[in-house]
Structure formats: structure tokens, C-alpha cells
Amino acid sequence: MGKIFKDDVSIVLSGEAGQGIQTIEKILTKILKEEGFNVFATKEYMSRIRGGSNSTEIRVGSDTVRTHINKIDLLLPLTKKSVDHLENRIDTETIIIAEKETLNLDNKNLIDIPIFKIANEIGSKIYSNIVAVGFVLSLFGIEKEQLKKHMENYFAKKSKDIIQKNIQAIEKGYDEGKKLYSSEDLKIQIKNNEETKDNLLINGNDAVALGALAGGCDSIFSYPMTPGTGVLLSLANFSQKFDDILVEQAEDEIAAINMAIGGWYAGARSMVTTSGGGFSLMEEGVSLAGMLESPMVIHIAQRPGPATGLPTRTAQEDLNLALYSGHGEFPRIIYAPGNIEDAFFIAQKAFNEADKYQVPVFLLTDQYFVDSYYNVKKFNLDNIKIEKYFIKTDKNYKRYKITENGISPRGIPNYGEGIVGVDSDEHDEYGHITEDLDIRIKMMDKRMGKLDLLKENAIMPEIIGSEDFKNLIISWGSNYNSVKEALKKSKIKNTSILHFTQLYPLNNKVKDLLKKAEKIIVVENNATGQFANLLKLETNINIDNRILKYDGMPFSVEELIKKIEEII
């Protein structure tokens, strides 16, 4: 066959739920990163515990790799259904590595490897996934002696017998792959880098959770819902090392957001994490935060709706939900990190901004974002500060004192002599309930007056490419890396990317950037172009060119290149 990969290779492993596909993903990416390779991994999975067809894509490159592509170079299926499931991604160049007889496969690019036979000889077909890991690692020329160490580390909490059998499995799989590598029938000659070994290998969930910790988050209240649960689990894991974090699984979403409001009232820095369906139940609490002028940080990991929709797939369908959530009118901030680094720094910033402006702050991610991971340099913490804005109250303290910029001094109970009165009804400066209509107008003007300040300090979108552009591609959230790689690999000229990390409110200077472009394209994972519509609302600039995807899958680099080139 004589196939050698030198710059970038896309490896996809697929099987039923319960066959350990995610175990393969974790072990392979961890070992490859520790051996100095740049890695990216993402998964797509069905909403079931057993059966179906799940897959994980692992890209390895000589340079950084950070996004999903459609092309499959090496496919390792553990079931025949897996091959059928990925049919539209398999081309004439795809090499399939499988046990021919067991899976009953017939493909000209099939390499017959006795994965299940080896696993059964060790003791159970359950070890077939580790056999596959050994095979893949051999293609990178990694020394066999390293495998034992990696297995001992990964399965450290298991019994000696299980550790030993996993070592046997990975070594026997390695031996099968080494035959091909040595004969140069199949090998991967991607250069590794010593510096990469010191990188972090984390996913979106961990990045948001770590950013929250850096922002002073000391409590999280949530009810589990895929894919938002990942941040809850990450903070629960981190709480074993940071013992001043309260992690509470509430009885439902309504309780969760009300607990978080109570946390902020008492001086804590609380957050909730959920997904669209769960957040729908939190909307009354969001409105309560708006009236109380309570800080709040809300992470929404988006997935397709309406209702249960596709619970394990990805989407950007909840921008409108965050933008218009809660009855009545009150200011808010909406962020959507575009990469792992963004997720950390924006999550950190969210807590300071919530505290400073006393408004709900939303972090919008999605299933693709939170479940994907890659290696990044360690975060620079030099400019990280936890900024707390509450004051020590005096006897004449007014919680809702009328101020020029709309921000009242926030006190917390038992810190000073004042009484910190808050009320969910309209209230006066002391927080006492009122139906005085003149006071109502003054309080509404005070709250809404923060919007001008928020716009002035809103994050400007990032321009990727020349500032002297003719065409402009607009992206937000998880499409950052996909659009960036697509533009880099395409033949398109005079085109730049305008990527938004802050979706609302928009900086006043955004309109001037949009007016410079002759042609604008918006890329979104929803059916209606929610952000394009918001841009129209805020800037009065209509964007007709929209690349929209809403099948539950992320954009691949290849399809973006094709669609952008068709428009431009």
C-alpha cells in the first residue's frame, strides 16, 4: 500500500456505545500529547447507553490542529454498522483497519488485523479497544517500552491483573502495526515537538471550569443536562483540590438558579451550568436577578431543540433564548468563547463583569465546543485578577441608590452597619416595595442606563486577516477554528474573518467595521441566522449571505471552503 502521512493525519475510531470508544480517545490523545504531538479530538455520539454507532475523530499534525474535518485517513471500526454510519466521510483514500472476517467487510483499502482474536486470547473482547490503541501508536514510531508506563499510569486504580492484561493488549496491537510500519506499508512521520509535552490537553468543559475558578467562583448549583453537565463534573473534580468550592446538584433547574442568586446576595460568586431545555426552567430566576440587580453567571451548552431535540448533538440555537430570557426589560451580557483559551479567560472575566455591573452574564458554548479538546500552552495568569465590587455598608445604606451610570453600591449582609434590602417587586432606593409610578420610571431608567456603559466596554470582535478587506466572514462561538482553517486552506482573496466573542451588547464601533465590507457572510449552526438577525437589529445592516447548518453536526473545514467559495 505504501501510505505515509507527514503533515496531518485524521484517525477515526467507531463502535457501539459500551465498546470503549471514549477510552481509546482519552488514552491515545494523552499518550500522543505526552510524546510531543499536536492533537485534536472530538466525538459524536447517540443518546443511548448501549448500541448505536458512536465515533471519535483524532487529528494529529506537525502544526497545531484544532478543528473537525470531514476527511478520514485511517478508520478503525469495531462494528460493521460503524462503517455504514460513516459512509459519507469514507472516500477512495480512506484506509480501513479491521478484522475482516468478524466484521464481514470487503474494501480494497482494508488492512486485516485480528483485533478481536487478540483480545479474546488475552481474556475478553473488551480489550479490543486497547489493541486498537497499540496498533495506532505503533504507526507513529513510538517506542514499545513507553507503552507499559502509559498503561500503568492510566489504569493505576485498577487491579494488577487488569493492568497486566491491558499492557498485553496494547503491546500485541503494537506488534501488528509495527509490521506495517517497518515494511513502510503504512506509517505516520509527523514531527513531534518537545515543547508540546508541557502543553495542557483540555476540553471546553475544563476550560470554562478553570476560568470560573480563576474568576473566584466558589459555588455551582445545577441540575444535570447534557451537554452542560460537563462543567458541573469538572468543578466537582477540581473541588477535590480546591476545598473551598461548593458543588450542589439541585433538585431541579428552578432551585439551582435561585440558590445561585442567594449565593451572590450573601457575597459568594456562584454560577449555574445547563443546556437549553434546562435553562428554559430558569427564566423566572433570570428575571429575578434582573430586578434584584444581582450578579449571575450562567453557562449554557447548546444542543438542538426544540424540546429534547437531539440531546447529544451540537447547535447554536439558544442565542435568542439568552437574549430575550426573563420577562420585563433589563440589561445582560452574552459571551461565546471561540477556543479553549477564550473559554478560560472569558469565564474568568464573566465573574468580574457580573460583579461590576450587577447583571446576569451568559456563557454560550455548545456540545462540539465542550466535548472537543486539544493541546494549548499553559495559560498566562499574570493579568488575572479577582475584582470584587461590594462595599462595607453604613447606617444610611441604600441598596438601589440612584447613580449617574446606573450602578448602585452593592452591599452584602453583615458586612457593615447597613440593612441590605432587596425585593422582587419594584422598589425604592432602600429596596422597599413600591407602586409609586415616578419611582418606577427612575428605577427602570437606572437599570437600563447600564447598557450605555456595557456597550462602551464591550469586547471588540477579532479581525483575522487584513484590515483592508473586501469580503468579511462573520463567525461566533465554536466556529472560530473551523472558519479560520477554511479560509487558510481556500483560494479566496481579499477576505477576512470578523469573529465575535461578545454577542451582546455590541460595541458601538462594530457598525463601522461592517460598513467597510462589500460582501458579508455569516456562519452559524442554526436555521434562522440568529446572530445575523441581531446584527441587523443593532446596526441596521442586513446580511443576506448566510451559511447555516442545523443537522446537529459541526461545520467541517471542507464544507465551509465549498460554501464560502460559492458565495464569493
Coordinates of C-alpha atoms in Angstrom, one line a residue:
M1 CA 0.0 0.0 0.0
G2 CA 2.9 2.3 0.8
K3 CA 1.0 5.1 2.5
I4 CA 3.0 7.6 4.6
F5 CA 1.5 10.6 6.4
K6 CA 3.8 13.5 7.0
D7 CA 1.9 16.7 8.0
D8 CA -1.5 15.8 9.2
V9 CA -3.5 12.7 9.8
S10 CA -7.2 12.2 10.6
I11 CA -7.9 9.0 12.6
V12 CA -11.5 8.0 13.3
L13 CA -12.5 5.2 15.7
S14 CA -16.0 4.0 15.8
G15 CA -18.2 1.4 17.5
E16 CA -21.2 0.9 19.7
A17 CA -21.8 2.7 22.9
G18 CA -20.2 0.5 25.6
Q19 CA -17.2 -0.6 23.4
G20 CA -14.9 1.9 24.9
I21 CA -14.5 4.4 22.1
Q22 CA -14.1 7.3 24.5
T23 CA -11.5 5.2 26.4
I24 CA -9.5 5.0 23.1
E25 CA -9.8 8.7 22.6
K26 CA -8.6 9.6 26.1
I27 CA -5.6 7.2 26.0
L28 CA -4.5 8.0 22.5
T29 CA -4.6 11.7 22.9
K30 CA -3.0 11.7 26.2
I31 CA -0.1 9.5 25.1
L32 CA 0.4 11.3 21.8
K33 CA 0.5 14.7 23.6
E34 CA 3.0 13.4 26.1
E35 CA 5.1 12.1 23.2
G36 CA 5.2 15.7 21.8
F37 CA 2.5 15.5 19.1
N38 CA -0.2 18.2 18.4
V39 CA -3.6 16.6 18.8
F40 CA -7.2 17.5 18.4
A41 CA -10.2 15.2 19.3
T42 CA -13.9 15.5 19.1
K43 CA -16.7 13.0 19.3
E44 CA -20.2 12.4 18.0
Y45 CA -22.4 10.0 19.9
M46 CA -26.0 8.8 20.0
S47 CA -28.3 9.3 23.0
R48 CA -28.1 5.8 24.3
I49 CA -26.0 3.7 26.8
R50 CA -25.6 0.7 24.6
G51 CA -25.7 0.1 20.9
G52 CA -26.0 2.6 18.1
S53 CA -22.9 4.0 16.4
N54 CA -20.5 6.5 18.1
S55 CA -17.3 7.8 16.7
T56 CA -14.3 9.8 17.8
E57 CA -12.1 11.8 15.5
I58 CA -8.4 12.4 16.4
R59 CA -6.3 14.7 14.3
V60 CA -2.5 14.8 14.7
G61 CA -0.4 17.4 13.0
S62 CA 3.1 18.8 12.7
D63 CA 1.4 22.2 13.5
T64 CA -1.5 22.8 15.8
V65 CA -4.7 21.2 14.8
R66 CA -7.9 22.5 16.3
T67 CA -11.0 21.6 14.3
H68 CA -13.1 19.0 12.7
I69 CA -12.6 17.8 9.1
N70 CA -14.7 15.5 7.0
K71 CA -11.8 13.5 5.6
I72 CA -10.9 10.2 7.2
D73 CA -7.4 8.9 6.6
L74 CA -7.5 5.9 8.9
L75 CA -10.7 4.3 10.1
L76 CA -10.7 1.7 12.9
P77 CA -14.3 0.3 13.2
L78 CA -15.3 -2.1 15.9
T79 CA -18.6 -3.0 14.2
K80 CA -19.8 -3.2 10.6
K81 CA -22.5 -0.6 11.4
S82 CA -19.7 1.8 12.2
V83 CA -18.6 1.7 8.6
D84 CA -22.1 2.3 7.3
H85 CA -22.6 5.1 9.8
L86 CA -19.6 7.0 8.4
E87 CA -20.2 6.2 4.8
N88 CA -20.4 9.8 3.6
R89 CA -16.9 10.5 5.1
I90 CA -15.2 7.5 3.6
D91 CA -13.5 8.0 0.2
T92 CA -11.2 6.1 -2.0
E93 CA -8.2 7.2 0.0
T94 CA -9.6 6.1 3.4
I95 CA -7.7 3.1 4.9
I96 CA -9.9 0.8 7.0
I97 CA -8.1 -1.2 9.7
A98 CA -10.4 -4.0 11.0
E99 CA -10.8 -7.8 11.5
K100 CA -12.2 -8.7 8.1
E101 CA -13.8 -12.0 9.0
T102 CA -15.5 -10.8 12.2
L103 CA -16.9 -7.6 10.6
N104 CA -17.6 -9.2 7.2
L105 CA -16.0 -6.2 5.4
D106 CA -14.9 -6.1 1.8
N107 CA -13.0 -2.9 0.9
K108 CA -9.9 -2.5 -1.4
N109 CA -8.2 -0.4 1.2
L110 CA -8.9 -2.8 4.1
I111 CA -6.0 -3.9 6.3
D112 CA -7.0 -7.1 8.0
I113 CA -5.9 -7.0 11.7
P114 CA -7.1 -9.7 14.1
I115 CA -8.2 -7.2 16.8
F116 CA -10.9 -9.3 18.3
K117 CA -8.9 -12.5 18.1
I118 CA -6.0 -11.0 20.0
A119 CA -8.5 -9.5 22.6
N120 CA -10.2 -12.9 23.2
E121 CA -6.8 -14.6 23.6
I122 CA -6.0 -12.2 26.4
G123 CA -9.3 -12.9 28.1
S124 CA -12.2 -10.9 26.6
K125 CA -13.2 -8.9 23.6
I126 CA -13.4 -6.0 25.9
Y127 CA -9.7 -5.5 25.3
S128 CA -10.2 -4.9 21.6
N129 CA -10.2 -1.1 22.1
I130 CA -6.7 -1.3 23.8
V131 CA -5.4 -3.5 21.0
A132 CA -6.6 -0.7 18.6
V133 CA -4.7 1.9 20.7
G134 CA -1.5 -0.1 20.4
F135 CA -1.8 -0.5 16.7
V136 CA -2.3 3.2 16.1
L137 CA 0.6 4.2 18.4
S138 CA 3.0 1.9 16.5
L139 CA 2.3 3.8 13.3
F140 CA 3.8 6.9 14.9
G141 CA 7.1 5.1 15.7
I142 CA 6.6 5.4 19.4
E143 CA 8.9 3.1 21.4
K144 CA 7.2 0.0 22.7
E145 CA 8.9 0.4 26.1
Q146 CA 6.9 3.5 26.7
L147 CA 3.5 1.7 26.4
K148 CA 3.8 -0.2 29.7
K149 CA 4.5 3.1 31.6
H150 CA 1.5 4.7 30.0
M151 CA -0.8 1.8 30.7
E152 CA 0.3 1.7 34.4
N153 CA -0.4 5.4 34.8
Y154 CA -3.8 5.3 33.1
F155 CA -5.1 2.2 34.9
A156 CA -3.3 3.0 38.2
K157 CA -6.6 2.5 40.2
K158 CA -7.3 -0.9 38.7
S159 CA -6.2 -4.3 39.9
K160 CA -2.8 -5.7 38.9
D161 CA -4.5 -8.4 36.7
I162 CA -6.4 -5.7 34.7
I163 CA -3.3 -3.6 34.3
Q164 CA -1.3 -6.5 33.1
K165 CA -3.9 -7.6 30.5
N166 CA -4.2 -4.0 29.2
I167 CA -0.4 -4.0 28.8
Q168 CA -0.6 -7.3 26.9
A169 CA -3.4 -5.9 24.7
I170 CA -1.6 -2.6 23.8
E171 CA 1.7 -4.5 23.1
K172 CA 0.1 -7.1 20.9
G173 CA -1.7 -4.4 18.9
Y174 CA 1.6 -2.5 18.7
D175 CA 3.3 -5.6 17.2
E176 CA 0.7 -5.9 14.5
G177 CA 1.1 -2.2 13.5
K178 CA 4.9 -2.4 13.7
K179 CA 4.9 -5.0 10.9
L180 CA 3.3 -2.4 8.6
Y181 CA 5.5 0.5 9.9
S182 CA 8.7 -1.5 9.4
S183 CA 7.8 -2.5 5.9
E184 CA 6.7 1.1 5.1
D185 CA 3.3 -0.1 4.0
L186 CA 1.7 2.3 6.5
K187 CA 3.4 4.8 8.7
I188 CA 3.0 8.3 10.2
Q189 CA 6.0 10.5 10.0
I190 CA 4.6 13.6 11.6
K191 CA 7.3 15.6 13.6
N192 CA 6.9 15.8 17.3
N193 CA 7.9 18.8 19.4
E194 CA 9.4 18.7 22.9
E195 CA 7.6 21.9 23.9
T196 CA 4.2 20.2 23.2
K197 CA 4.8 17.8 26.0
D198 CA 4.4 20.7 28.5
N199 CA 1.1 21.8 26.9
L200 CA -2.3 21.5 28.6
L201 CA -4.6 18.9 27.0
I202 CA -8.1 20.0 28.0
N203 CA -11.6 20.3 26.6
G204 CA -14.1 23.1 26.6
N205 CA -15.7 21.9 29.9
D206 CA -12.4 22.0 31.8
A207 CA -11.5 25.4 30.3
V208 CA -14.8 27.0 31.4
A209 CA -14.5 25.4 34.9
L210 CA -10.9 26.5 35.3
G211 CA -11.8 30.0 34.1
A212 CA -14.6 30.1 36.7
L213 CA -12.1 29.2 39.4
A214 CA -9.7 31.9 38.2
G215 CA -12.7 34.3 38.4
G216 CA -13.3 33.5 42.1
C217 CA -16.2 31.1 41.6
D218 CA -16.8 29.4 44.9
S219 CA -20.1 27.6 44.3
I220 CA -22.0 26.0 41.5
F221 CA -25.7 25.0 41.6
S222 CA -27.1 22.9 38.8
Y223 CA -29.3 20.1 37.7
P224 CA -27.6 17.7 35.2
M225 CA -28.4 18.1 31.5
T226 CA -26.3 17.1 28.5
P227 CA -24.0 18.7 27.4
G228 CA -24.0 21.3 30.2
T229 CA -23.3 18.8 32.9
G230 CA -19.6 18.6 31.9
V231 CA -18.8 21.9 33.6
L232 CA -20.5 20.7 36.8
L233 CA -18.5 17.5 36.7
S234 CA -15.2 19.4 36.0
L235 CA -15.8 21.7 39.0
A236 CA -16.7 18.7 41.2
N237 CA -13.4 17.1 40.2
F238 CA -11.5 20.3 40.9
S239 CA -13.2 20.7 44.2
Q240 CA -11.1 17.7 45.5
K241 CA -8.0 20.0 45.2
F242 CA -9.8 23.3 45.9
D243 CA -11.7 22.6 49.1
D244 CA -13.4 26.0 49.3
I245 CA -15.8 25.2 46.3
L246 CA -19.4 24.2 47.0
V247 CA -20.8 21.9 44.3
E248 CA -24.5 21.2 44.7
Q249 CA -26.7 19.1 42.4
A250 CA -30.1 20.8 43.0
E251 CA -33.4 19.0 42.8
D252 CA -34.2 21.0 39.6
E253 CA -33.2 24.0 37.5
I254 CA -35.5 26.4 39.3
A255 CA -33.9 25.6 42.6
A256 CA -30.4 25.8 41.1
I257 CA -30.7 29.4 39.8
N258 CA -32.4 30.6 43.0
M259 CA -29.6 29.0 45.1
A260 CA -27.1 30.9 42.9
I261 CA -29.0 34.2 43.4
G262 CA -28.9 33.5 47.1
G263 CA -25.2 32.9 46.9
W264 CA -24.4 36.2 45.3
Y265 CA -26.7 38.0 47.8
A266 CA -24.6 36.5 50.6
G267 CA -21.3 37.6 49.0
A268 CA -20.4 34.3 47.1
R269 CA -19.5 34.0 43.5
S270 CA -22.0 31.4 42.2
M271 CA -22.7 30.0 38.7
V272 CA -25.1 27.6 37.1
T273 CA -24.5 25.4 34.1
T274 CA -27.2 23.8 32.0
S275 CA -28.4 23.4 28.4
G276 CA -31.3 25.0 26.5
G277 CA -34.1 22.8 27.9
G278 CA -32.9 23.2 31.5
F279 CA -32.4 26.9 31.1
S280 CA -36.0 27.3 30.0
L281 CA -36.9 26.5 33.5
M282 CA -34.5 29.1 34.9
E283 CA -36.0 32.1 33.1
E284 CA -38.1 33.3 36.0
G285 CA -34.9 33.3 38.1
V286 CA -33.1 35.3 35.4
S287 CA -35.8 37.9 35.6
L288 CA -35.5 37.9 39.4
A289 CA -31.8 38.6 39.0
G290 CA -32.6 41.4 36.7
M291 CA -34.9 43.1 39.2
L292 CA -32.7 42.4 42.2
E293 CA -29.7 43.7 40.1
S294 CA -28.0 40.6 41.3
P295 CA -24.8 39.4 39.6
M296 CA -25.2 36.0 38.0
V297 CA -23.0 33.7 35.7
I298 CA -25.0 31.3 33.6
H299 CA -23.3 28.7 31.3
I300 CA -25.5 27.3 28.5
A301 CA -24.0 24.4 26.5
Q302 CA -26.3 24.5 23.4
R303 CA -27.8 21.5 21.7
P304 CA -30.5 21.2 19.0
G305 CA -34.1 21.8 20.0
P306 CA -37.0 22.4 20.3
A307 CA -37.8 20.3 23.3
T308 CA -35.4 17.3 23.7
G309 CA -34.4 17.7 20.1
L310 CA -31.0 15.9 19.5
P311 CA -29.7 15.8 23.1
T312 CA -26.2 14.7 22.2
R313 CA -25.6 16.8 19.2
T314 CA -24.4 20.4 18.7
A315 CA -26.1 23.7 17.8
Q316 CA -26.0 27.5 18.2
E317 CA -29.8 27.8 18.7
D318 CA -30.0 29.4 22.1
L319 CA -28.7 32.9 21.4
N320 CA -32.3 34.2 21.2
L321 CA -33.1 32.3 24.4
A322 CA -30.3 34.0 26.3
L323 CA -31.0 37.4 24.7
Y324 CA -34.7 37.5 25.5
S325 CA -34.9 35.3 28.6
G326 CA -36.8 36.6 31.6
H327 CA -39.9 38.8 31.5
G328 CA -39.5 42.5 31.5
E329 CA -36.5 44.5 30.4
F330 CA -33.1 44.6 32.0
P331 CA -29.5 44.6 30.7
R332 CA -27.3 41.5 30.4
I333 CA -24.0 40.4 28.8
I334 CA -23.7 37.4 26.5
Y335 CA -20.3 35.9 25.7
A336 CA -19.5 32.9 23.4
P337 CA -15.9 31.8 23.6
G338 CA -14.3 30.6 20.3
N339 CA -11.5 28.4 21.5
I340 CA -10.0 26.8 24.7
E341 CA -8.0 29.9 25.6
D342 CA -11.0 32.1 25.1
A343 CA -13.2 29.8 27.3
F344 CA -10.7 30.2 30.2
F345 CA -10.2 34.0 30.0
I346 CA -13.9 34.8 29.2
A347 CA -15.2 32.6 32.0
Q348 CA -12.8 34.4 34.4
K349 CA -13.9 37.8 33.1
A350 CA -17.6 36.9 33.4
F351 CA -17.4 36.9 37.2
N352 CA -15.8 40.3 37.4
E353 CA -18.2 41.8 34.9
A354 CA -21.2 40.3 36.7
D355 CA -20.0 41.7 40.0
K356 CA -19.1 45.1 38.5
Y357 CA -22.3 45.8 36.6
Q358 CA -24.7 43.7 38.7
V359 CA -26.2 41.9 35.7
P360 CA -26.6 38.3 34.5
V361 CA -23.7 37.2 32.3
F362 CA -24.2 34.3 29.9
L363 CA -21.5 32.0 28.6
L364 CA -22.8 30.3 25.4
T365 CA -20.9 27.2 24.3
D366 CA -22.2 24.0 22.5
Q367 CA -21.8 20.3 22.5
Y368 CA -19.0 20.4 19.9
F369 CA -17.1 23.0 21.9
V370 CA -17.3 21.4 25.4
D371 CA -16.6 17.9 24.2
S372 CA -13.6 18.8 21.9
Y373 CA -10.1 19.1 23.2
Y374 CA -6.6 19.9 22.0
N375 CA -3.3 20.9 23.4
V376 CA -2.7 24.5 24.3
K377 CA 0.1 26.4 26.0
K378 CA -0.3 26.9 29.7
F379 CA -2.5 30.0 30.4
N380 CA -0.7 33.2 31.3
L381 CA -2.1 34.2 34.6
D382 CA -0.1 37.5 35.0
N383 CA -3.1 39.7 34.4
I384 CA -5.7 37.5 36.2
K385 CA -7.4 39.4 39.0
I386 CA -10.5 38.7 41.0
E387 CA -12.2 42.0 41.2
K388 CA -14.8 42.3 43.9
Y389 CA -17.1 45.4 43.9
F390 CA -19.2 45.1 47.0
I391 CA -18.8 47.7 49.7
K392 CA -18.9 47.9 53.5
T393 CA -22.3 49.5 54.3
D394 CA -23.1 52.3 56.7
K395 CA -26.4 53.0 58.6
N396 CA -27.8 55.1 55.8
Y397 CA -27.1 52.5 53.1
K398 CA -29.4 52.4 50.1
R399 CA -29.1 49.2 48.1
Y400 CA -30.6 50.8 45.0
K401 CA -29.2 54.3 45.2
I402 CA -29.8 56.4 42.1
T403 CA -26.4 57.0 40.4
E404 CA -25.3 58.6 37.2
N405 CA -24.2 55.4 35.5
G406 CA -26.9 53.2 36.9
I407 CA -24.7 51.1 39.1
S408 CA -25.7 51.2 42.8
P409 CA -23.2 50.4 45.6
R410 CA -23.7 46.7 46.4
G411 CA -23.6 45.6 50.0
I412 CA -23.8 42.2 51.5
P413 CA -25.5 41.2 54.8
N414 CA -23.3 41.6 57.9
Y415 CA -20.6 43.5 56.2
G416 CA -21.1 46.9 57.7
E417 CA -23.9 48.5 59.6
G418 CA -26.5 48.9 56.8
I419 CA -29.5 46.8 56.0
V420 CA -29.3 45.1 52.6
G421 CA -32.9 45.1 51.5
V422 CA -33.8 43.6 48.1
D423 CA -37.2 42.9 46.6
S424 CA -38.6 41.1 43.6
D425 CA -41.3 43.8 43.2
E426 CA -40.5 47.2 42.0
H427 CA -38.7 49.0 44.9
D428 CA -37.3 52.3 46.1
E429 CA -33.7 53.1 46.8
Y430 CA -33.8 51.2 50.1
G431 CA -35.2 48.1 48.5
H432 CA -38.7 48.6 49.9
I433 CA -41.7 47.5 47.7
T434 CA -43.4 50.4 46.0
E435 CA -46.1 51.2 43.5
D436 CA -45.1 54.8 43.1
L437 CA -45.0 55.3 39.3
D438 CA -42.4 58.0 39.4
I439 CA -40.1 55.8 41.3
R440 CA -40.8 53.0 38.8
I441 CA -39.6 55.2 36.0
K442 CA -36.5 56.2 37.9
M443 CA -35.6 52.6 38.7
M444 CA -36.2 51.4 35.2
D445 CA -34.0 54.2 33.8
K446 CA -31.3 53.4 36.4
R447 CA -31.2 49.7 35.4
M448 CA -31.4 50.3 31.6
G449 CA -28.8 53.1 31.9
K450 CA -26.1 50.4 32.4
L451 CA -26.5 49.5 28.7
D452 CA -24.6 52.5 27.5
L453 CA -21.7 51.6 29.8
L454 CA -21.8 48.0 28.7
K455 CA -21.6 49.0 25.0
E456 CA -18.6 51.3 25.7
N457 CA -16.7 48.5 27.4
A458 CA -17.9 45.6 25.1
I459 CA -15.2 43.3 23.6
M460 CA -14.4 44.3 20.1
P461 CA -14.6 41.4 17.6
E462 CA -11.3 39.9 16.4
I463 CA -10.2 40.6 12.8
I464 CA -8.4 37.6 11.4
G465 CA -6.6 38.6 8.2
S466 CA -6.0 42.0 6.7
E467 CA -7.9 45.0 8.0
D468 CA -8.1 46.2 4.4
F469 CA -10.7 43.6 3.4
K470 CA -13.2 43.4 0.6
N471 CA -15.2 40.4 1.9
L472 CA -16.0 39.7 5.6
I473 CA -16.9 36.3 7.1
I474 CA -18.6 36.6 10.5
S475 CA -18.4 33.8 13.0
W476 CA -19.1 33.4 16.6
G477 CA -18.6 30.8 19.3
S478 CA -17.2 27.3 18.3
N479 CA -17.0 28.1 14.6
Y480 CA -13.8 30.2 15.2
N481 CA -11.2 27.4 14.4
S482 CA -13.3 25.9 11.6
V483 CA -13.7 29.2 9.7
K484 CA -10.1 30.1 10.4
E485 CA -8.7 26.9 8.9
A486 CA -11.2 27.0 6.0
L487 CA -10.0 30.5 5.0
K488 CA -6.4 29.5 5.3
K489 CA -6.8 26.5 3.0
S490 CA -9.0 28.1 0.5
K491 CA -8.1 30.1 -2.6
I492 CA -10.2 33.1 -1.6
K493 CA -8.6 36.5 -1.7
N494 CA -9.4 39.9 -0.1
T495 CA -11.3 38.2 2.6
S496 CA -11.0 38.4 6.4
I497 CA -12.8 37.0 9.4
L498 CA -14.6 39.0 12.0
H499 CA -15.1 36.8 15.0
F500 CA -17.4 37.8 17.8
T501 CA -16.7 36.6 21.4
Q502 CA -19.2 39.1 22.9
L503 CA -22.6 38.8 21.2
Y504 CA -24.5 41.3 23.3
P505 CA -24.4 44.2 23.8
L506 CA -22.3 45.1 20.8
N507 CA -19.5 47.6 20.9
N508 CA -20.6 50.9 19.2
K509 CA -17.7 50.6 16.7
V510 CA -19.0 47.3 15.2
K511 CA -21.2 49.1 12.7
D512 CA -18.2 50.9 11.2
L513 CA -16.4 47.6 10.6
L514 CA -19.4 46.1 8.8
K515 CA -19.9 49.1 6.6
K516 CA -16.3 48.6 5.2
A517 CA -17.2 45.3 3.6
E518 CA -18.6 44.9 0.1
K519 CA -19.9 41.4 0.9
I520 CA -20.6 39.9 4.3
I521 CA -21.2 36.2 5.1
V522 CA -22.4 34.9 8.5
V523 CA -21.7 31.4 9.6
E524 CA -24.0 29.8 12.2
N525 CA -25.2 26.5 13.5
N526 CA -28.9 27.3 13.4
A527 CA -31.8 27.6 10.9
T528 CA -32.6 31.3 11.1
G529 CA -29.3 33.1 11.4
Q530 CA -29.9 34.4 14.9
F531 CA -26.8 36.4 15.2
A532 CA -27.2 37.8 11.7
N533 CA -30.6 39.0 12.8
L534 CA -29.2 40.5 15.9
L535 CA -26.6 42.4 13.9
K536 CA -29.4 43.8 11.7
L537 CA -31.3 44.9 14.8
E538 CA -28.3 46.6 16.3
T539 CA -26.6 48.1 13.2
N540 CA -29.4 48.3 10.6
I541 CA -27.1 46.4 8.2
N542 CA -28.9 43.5 6.5
I543 CA -26.8 40.3 5.9
D544 CA -28.3 38.1 3.2
N545 CA -25.4 35.7 2.7
R546 CA -25.8 33.2 5.5
I547 CA -24.2 29.7 5.8
L548 CA -26.4 27.9 8.2
K549 CA -26.2 24.3 9.4
Y550 CA -28.7 22.7 11.8
D551 CA -28.3 18.9 11.4
G552 CA -26.7 18.6 14.8
M553 CA -23.1 18.3 13.4
P554 CA -20.4 20.9 13.5
F555 CA -19.1 22.5 10.3
S556 CA -16.3 20.7 8.6
V557 CA -13.4 22.6 7.1
E558 CA -14.2 21.2 3.6
E559 CA -17.8 22.2 3.6
L560 CA -17.0 25.7 4.7
I561 CA -14.5 26.1 1.9
K562 CA -17.0 25.0 -0.6
K563 CA -19.8 27.2 0.6
I564 CA -17.7 30.3 1.1
E565 CA -16.2 29.9 -2.4
E566 CA -19.6 29.5 -3.9
I567 CA -20.8 32.8 -2.4
I568 CA -17.6 34.8 -3.1

